[in-house]
DNA sequence: GAGACCAGCAGGG
DNA sequence: CCCTGCTGGTCTC
């Protein structure tokens, strides 16, 4: 299970940024290499992105997203166990993964709503907008989904356009692969 | 505070 | 497929 460990607005981040550092590492996944970032104090995930270009470019994005935090390379395999939880389905269902969300109140509401979408199913931007009681904000929901910085765990891949359009930050092919992969677990 | 973005949507051609 | 109007939250000046 993914549990929301903490949320913060950009302002709150400024006030509290000195309380944690970020441990990062690159790992392979069934969907390609990823960059994982966790807090050094409670080992909560605050960043997960697929790496399509260089490691340096991916790291730059992480630093840009958490610009006030010190990045520390994971030289003690501290992120390995968390990585196992994320992509080992049985462990994933039995255990708890903690996540830190940073964004505006609206964005956090959207991301939390995404985490309630059942595995293996999809929804639309319009339905997400309705679920946070802003039925006309479907386009703004799209903006918020795009800014999510925890790929896969905040399941933005489960949101489709109402008429089947299929955009995805990390590539539409990868979106389809993840959905197919999740579909398999529905049958078991 | 105005104006420009956008992974939206519906409707028309 | 394209275009147009309407939409709302965020970002930039």
mmCIF file of C-alpha atoms (C1' of nucleotides) in Angstrom:
data_model
loop_
_atom_site.group_PDB
_atom_site.id
_atom_site.type_symbol
_atom_site.label_atom_id
_atom_site.label_comp_id
_atom_site.label_asym_id
_atom_site.label_seq_id
_atom_site.Cartn_x
_atom_site.Cartn_y
_atom_site.Cartn_z
ATOM 1 C CA UNK A 1 0.000 0.000 0.000
ATOM 2 C CA UNK A 2 1.045 3.572 -0.599
ATOM 3 C CA UNK A 3 0.419 5.838 2.335
ATOM 4 C CA UNK A 4 0.684 9.610 2.279
ATOM 5 C CA UNK A 5 3.220 10.300 4.999
ATOM 6 C CA UNK A 6 3.337 14.078 4.702
ATOM 7 C CA UNK A 7 2.129 16.919 2.506
ATOM 8 C CA UNK A 8 3.597 20.367 2.191
ATOM 9 C CA UNK A 9 3.018 23.520 0.205
ATOM 10 C CA UNK A 10 6.019 25.246 -1.372
ATOM 11 C CA UNK A 11 5.916 27.758 1.484
ATOM 12 C CA UNK A 12 5.979 25.039 4.116
ATOM 13 C CA UNK A 13 8.905 23.456 2.295
ATOM 14 C CA UNK A 14 10.882 26.667 2.670
ATOM 15 C CA UNK A 15 10.228 26.662 6.398
ATOM 16 C CA UNK A 16 11.055 22.983 6.930
ATOM 17 C CA UNK A 17 13.652 22.217 4.282
ATOM 18 C CA UNK A 18 16.474 22.050 6.818
ATOM 19 C CA UNK A 19 14.845 19.126 8.629
ATOM 20 C CA UNK A 20 15.765 16.471 6.085
ATOM 21 C CA UNK A 21 18.197 15.615 3.328
ATOM 22 C CA UNK A 22 17.552 13.537 0.217
ATOM 23 C CA UNK A 23 19.136 10.162 -0.414
ATOM 24 C CA UNK A 24 19.001 9.197 -4.080
ATOM 25 C CA UNK A 25 19.877 6.223 -6.249
ATOM 26 C CA UNK A 26 19.276 4.852 -9.729
ATOM 27 C CA UNK A 27 17.538 1.481 -10.027
ATOM 28 C CA UNK A 28 16.268 -0.787 -12.792
ATOM 29 C CA UNK A 29 12.493 -1.359 -13.007
ATOM 30 C CA UNK A 30 10.298 -3.479 -15.306
ATOM 31 C CA UNK A 31 9.627 -0.247 -17.197
ATOM 32 C CA UNK A 32 13.155 1.122 -17.484
ATOM 33 C CA UNK A 33 15.715 2.797 -15.266
ATOM 34 C CA UNK A 34 14.416 5.117 -12.565
ATOM 35 C CA UNK A 35 15.737 7.697 -10.129
ATOM 36 C CA UNK A 36 14.444 7.329 -6.571
ATOM 37 C CA UNK A 37 14.717 9.954 -3.830
ATOM 38 C CA UNK A 38 13.859 9.401 -0.161
ATOM 39 C CA UNK A 39 14.158 11.500 2.986
ATOM 40 C CA UNK A 40 17.111 10.630 5.223
ATOM 41 C CA UNK A 41 15.050 10.810 8.449
ATOM 42 C CA UNK A 42 11.855 8.798 7.808
ATOM 43 C CA UNK A 43 12.823 7.125 4.542
ATOM 44 C CA UNK A 44 9.719 8.458 2.818
ATOM 45 C CA UNK A 45 9.665 8.710 -0.953
ATOM 46 C CA UNK A 46 9.574 12.220 -2.328
ATOM 47 C CA UNK A 47 10.731 11.625 -5.875
ATOM 48 C CA UNK A 48 10.465 8.813 -8.417
ATOM 49 C CA UNK A 49 11.110 9.403 -12.093
ATOM 50 C CA UNK A 50 11.959 7.270 -15.093
ATOM 51 C CA UNK A 51 15.305 8.069 -16.704
ATOM 52 C CA UNK A 52 15.063 8.376 -20.469
ATOM 53 C CA UNK A 53 18.022 10.667 -21.087
ATOM 54 C CA UNK A 54 21.197 10.926 -18.995
ATOM 55 C CA UNK A 55 21.544 10.346 -15.261
ATOM 56 C CA UNK A 56 22.832 13.886 -14.972
ATOM 57 C CA UNK A 57 19.725 15.301 -16.574
ATOM 58 C CA UNK A 58 17.495 13.239 -14.273
ATOM 59 C CA UNK A 59 19.430 14.407 -11.221
ATOM 60 C CA UNK A 60 19.056 17.979 -12.347
ATOM 61 C CA UNK A 61 15.300 17.583 -12.398
ATOM 62 C CA UNK A 62 15.330 16.138 -8.887
ATOM 63 C CA UNK A 63 17.466 19.017 -7.627
ATOM 64 C CA UNK A 64 15.205 21.471 -9.413
ATOM 65 C CA UNK A 65 12.105 20.003 -7.788
ATOM 66 C CA UNK A 66 13.655 19.992 -4.302
ATOM 67 C CA UNK A 67 15.940 22.967 -4.817
ATOM 68 C CA UNK A 68 16.516 23.721 -1.125
ATOM 69 C CA UNK A 69 17.607 20.207 -0.152
ATOM 70 C CA UNK A 70 20.999 18.603 -0.082
ATOM 71 C CA UNK A 71 21.271 15.497 -2.281
ATOM 72 C CA UNK A 72 23.265 12.535 -1.002
ATOM 73 C CA UNK A 73 24.110 9.573 -3.207
ATOM 74 C CA UNK A 74 22.981 6.267 -1.697
ATOM 75 C CA UNK A 75 26.257 4.479 -1.100
ATOM 76 C CA UNK A 76 24.887 2.092 1.570
ATOM 77 C CA UNK A 77 22.027 0.545 -0.427
ATOM 78 C CA UNK A 78 19.514 2.307 1.793
ATOM 79 C CA UNK A 79 17.028 2.613 -1.049
ATOM 80 C CA UNK A 80 17.175 -1.047 -2.107
ATOM 81 C CA UNK A 81 14.544 -2.334 0.299
ATOM 82 C CA UNK A 82 12.068 0.377 -0.678
ATOM 83 C CA UNK A 83 12.718 -0.378 -4.315
ATOM 84 C CA UNK A 84 11.808 -4.027 -3.688
ATOM 85 C CA UNK A 85 8.515 -2.976 -2.104
ATOM 86 C CA UNK A 86 7.519 -0.857 -5.054
ATOM 87 C CA UNK A 87 7.871 -3.399 -7.836
ATOM 88 C CA UNK A 88 7.390 -6.706 -6.006
ATOM 89 C CA UNK A 89 3.628 -7.023 -6.091
ATOM 90 C CA UNK A 90 3.190 -9.346 -3.141
ATOM 91 C CA UNK A 91 5.398 -7.226 -0.888
ATOM 92 C CA UNK A 92 3.679 -4.119 -2.201
ATOM 93 C CA UNK A 93 0.252 -5.350 -1.107
ATOM 94 C CA UNK A 94 1.439 -6.477 2.350
ATOM 95 C CA UNK A 95 3.658 -3.565 3.257
ATOM 96 C CA UNK A 96 3.417 0.202 3.506
ATOM 97 C CA UNK A 97 5.247 2.683 1.328
ATOM 98 C CA UNK A 98 5.416 6.242 2.613
ATOM 99 C CA UNK A 99 5.229 9.173 0.264
ATOM 100 C CA UNK A 100 5.789 12.915 0.635
ATOM 101 C CA UNK A 101 3.717 15.243 -1.559
ATOM 102 C CA UNK A 102 4.746 18.837 -2.199
ATOM 103 C CA UNK A 103 2.384 21.132 -4.084
ATOM 104 C CA UNK A 104 -0.563 23.478 -3.795
ATOM 105 C CA UNK A 105 -3.685 22.384 -1.973
ATOM 106 C CA UNK A 106 -5.373 21.692 -5.310
ATOM 107 C CA UNK A 107 -2.496 19.593 -6.639
ATOM 108 C CA UNK A 108 -2.305 17.523 -3.470
ATOM 109 C CA UNK A 109 -6.042 16.859 -3.649
ATOM 110 C CA UNK A 110 -5.654 15.665 -7.226
ATOM 111 C CA UNK A 111 -2.723 13.372 -6.370
ATOM 112 C CA UNK A 112 -4.502 11.903 -3.359
ATOM 113 C CA UNK A 113 -7.509 11.250 -5.543
ATOM 114 C CA UNK A 114 -5.296 9.384 -8.016
ATOM 115 C CA UNK A 115 -4.037 7.132 -5.232
ATOM 116 C CA UNK A 116 -7.622 5.952 -4.679
ATOM 117 C CA UNK A 117 -7.949 4.609 -8.216
ATOM 118 C CA UNK A 118 -7.955 0.800 -7.961
ATOM 119 C CA UNK A 119 -5.017 -1.016 -9.507
ATOM 120 C CA UNK A 120 -5.584 -2.143 -13.056
ATOM 121 C CA UNK A 121 -8.404 0.309 -13.741
ATOM 122 C CA UNK A 122 -8.450 3.704 -15.402
ATOM 123 C CA UNK A 123 -10.386 6.928 -14.986
ATOM 124 C CA UNK A 124 -10.674 10.270 -16.786
ATOM 125 C CA UNK A 125 -9.572 13.793 -15.966
ATOM 126 C CA UNK A 126 -13.235 14.727 -15.745
ATOM 127 C CA UNK A 127 -13.952 12.046 -13.132
ATOM 128 C CA UNK A 128 -10.966 13.149 -11.065
ATOM 129 C CA UNK A 129 -12.270 16.720 -11.222
ATOM 130 C CA UNK A 130 -15.668 15.535 -10.005
ATOM 131 C CA UNK A 131 -14.120 13.495 -7.203
ATOM 132 C CA UNK A 132 -12.505 16.599 -5.705
ATOM 133 C CA UNK A 133 -15.778 18.498 -6.158
ATOM 134 C CA UNK A 134 -14.530 20.810 -8.892
ATOM 135 C CA UNK A 135 -16.422 19.271 -11.796
ATOM 136 C CA UNK A 136 -15.373 21.872 -14.358
ATOM 137 C CA UNK A 137 -11.663 21.803 -13.517
ATOM 138 C CA UNK A 138 -10.714 18.852 -15.704
ATOM 139 C CA UNK A 139 -8.132 20.877 -17.572
ATOM 140 C CA UNK A 140 -6.573 22.112 -14.348
ATOM 141 C CA UNK A 141 -6.495 18.484 -13.211
ATOM 142 C CA UNK A 142 -4.377 17.728 -16.274
ATOM 143 C CA UNK A 143 -1.935 20.438 -15.230
ATOM 144 C CA UNK A 144 -1.699 19.027 -11.713
ATOM 145 C CA UNK A 145 -1.222 15.453 -12.910
ATOM 146 C CA UNK A 146 1.654 16.592 -15.108
ATOM 147 C CA UNK A 147 3.450 18.163 -12.157
ATOM 148 C CA UNK A 148 3.384 15.018 -10.045
ATOM 149 C CA UNK A 149 6.937 14.116 -9.099
ATOM 150 C CA UNK A 150 6.357 10.560 -7.851
ATOM 151 C CA UNK A 151 5.822 8.496 -10.960
ATOM 152 C CA UNK A 152 4.064 5.109 -10.729
ATOM 153 C CA UNK A 153 3.183 5.392 -7.007
ATOM 154 C CA UNK A 154 0.954 8.385 -7.704
ATOM 155 C CA UNK A 155 -0.732 6.531 -10.537
ATOM 156 C CA UNK A 156 -1.016 9.222 -13.169
ATOM 157 C CA UNK A 157 -0.858 6.427 -15.753
ATOM 158 C CA UNK A 158 -4.423 5.460 -14.760
ATOM 159 C CA UNK A 159 -5.872 8.732 -16.030
ATOM 160 C CA UNK A 160 -7.046 8.817 -19.633
ATOM 161 C CA UNK A 161 -8.676 11.464 -21.759
ATOM 162 C CA UNK A 162 -12.415 10.959 -22.047
ATOM 163 C CA UNK A 163 -12.235 10.209 -25.768
ATOM 164 C CA UNK A 164 -9.311 7.837 -25.389
ATOM 165 C CA UNK A 165 -6.414 10.255 -25.719
ATOM 166 C CA UNK A 166 -3.380 8.898 -24.023
ATOM 167 C CA UNK A 167 -0.705 11.436 -23.124
ATOM 168 C CA UNK A 168 1.974 10.628 -20.580
ATOM 169 C CA UNK A 169 5.054 12.466 -19.368
ATOM 170 C CA UNK A 170 7.155 9.318 -19.575
ATOM 171 C CA UNK A 171 5.861 8.238 -23.008
ATOM 172 C CA UNK A 172 2.568 6.687 -24.091
ATOM 173 C CA UNK A 173 4.246 3.333 -24.711
ATOM 174 C CA UNK A 174 5.340 3.145 -21.100
ATOM 175 C CA UNK A 175 1.846 4.133 -19.960
ATOM 176 C CA UNK A 176 0.349 1.218 -21.877
ATOM 177 C CA UNK A 177 2.994 -1.176 -20.573
ATOM 178 C CA UNK A 178 2.298 -0.235 -16.964
ATOM 179 C CA UNK A 179 -1.448 -0.609 -17.439
ATOM 180 C CA UNK A 180 -1.024 -4.027 -19.070
ATOM 181 C CA UNK A 181 1.282 -5.043 -16.251
ATOM 182 C CA UNK A 182 -1.293 -4.002 -13.635
ATOM 183 C CA UNK A 183 -4.068 -5.720 -15.527
ATOM 184 C CA UNK A 184 -2.332 -9.047 -14.946
ATOM 185 C CA UNK A 185 -2.707 -8.698 -11.191
ATOM 186 C CA UNK A 186 -6.474 -8.264 -11.511
ATOM 187 C CA UNK A 187 -6.754 -11.860 -12.711
ATOM 188 C CA UNK A 188 -4.855 -13.342 -9.769
ATOM 189 C "C1'" DG B 1 -3.721 41.944 -11.369
ATOM 190 C "C1'" DA B 2 -3.481 40.858 -16.313
ATOM 191 C "C1'" DG B 3 -2.134 37.352 -19.647
ATOM 192 C "C1'" DA B 4 -0.208 33.110 -21.111
ATOM 193 C "C1'" DC B 5 0.200 28.572 -20.533
ATOM 194 C "C1'" DC B 6 -1.873 23.379 -20.526
ATOM 195 C "C1'" DA B 7 -1.803 15.425 -20.294
ATOM 196 C "C1'" DG B 8 -9.516 18.574 -21.023
ATOM 197 C "C1'" DC B 9 -14.032 18.556 -23.189
ATOM 198 C "C1'" DA B 10 -17.790 19.163 -26.614
ATOM 199 C "C1'" DG B 11 -19.214 20.446 -30.924
ATOM 200 C "C1'" DG B 12 -18.687 21.420 -35.827
ATOM 201 C "C1'" DG B 13 -16.744 20.667 -40.016
ATOM 202 C "C1'" DC C 1 -8.380 14.670 -38.502
ATOM 203 C "C1'" DC C 2 -8.414 19.769 -37.602
ATOM 204 C "C1'" DC C 3 -10.351 24.051 -35.504
ATOM 205 C "C1'" DT C 4 -13.085 26.940 -31.946
ATOM 206 C "C1'" DG C 5 -15.014 28.191 -27.634
ATOM 207 C "C1'" DC C 6 -15.216 27.469 -22.819
ATOM 208 C "C1'" DT C 7 -12.935 25.965 -18.790
ATOM 209 C "C1'" DG C 8 -9.940 26.640 -14.096
ATOM 210 C "C1'" DG C 9 -5.450 26.440 -11.470
ATOM 211 C "C1'" DT C 10 -0.787 27.998 -11.730
ATOM 212 C "C1'" DC C 11 3.124 30.701 -13.305
ATOM 213 C "C1'" DT C 12 5.356 34.947 -14.955
ATOM 214 C "C1'" DC C 13 5.767 39.281 -15.288
#
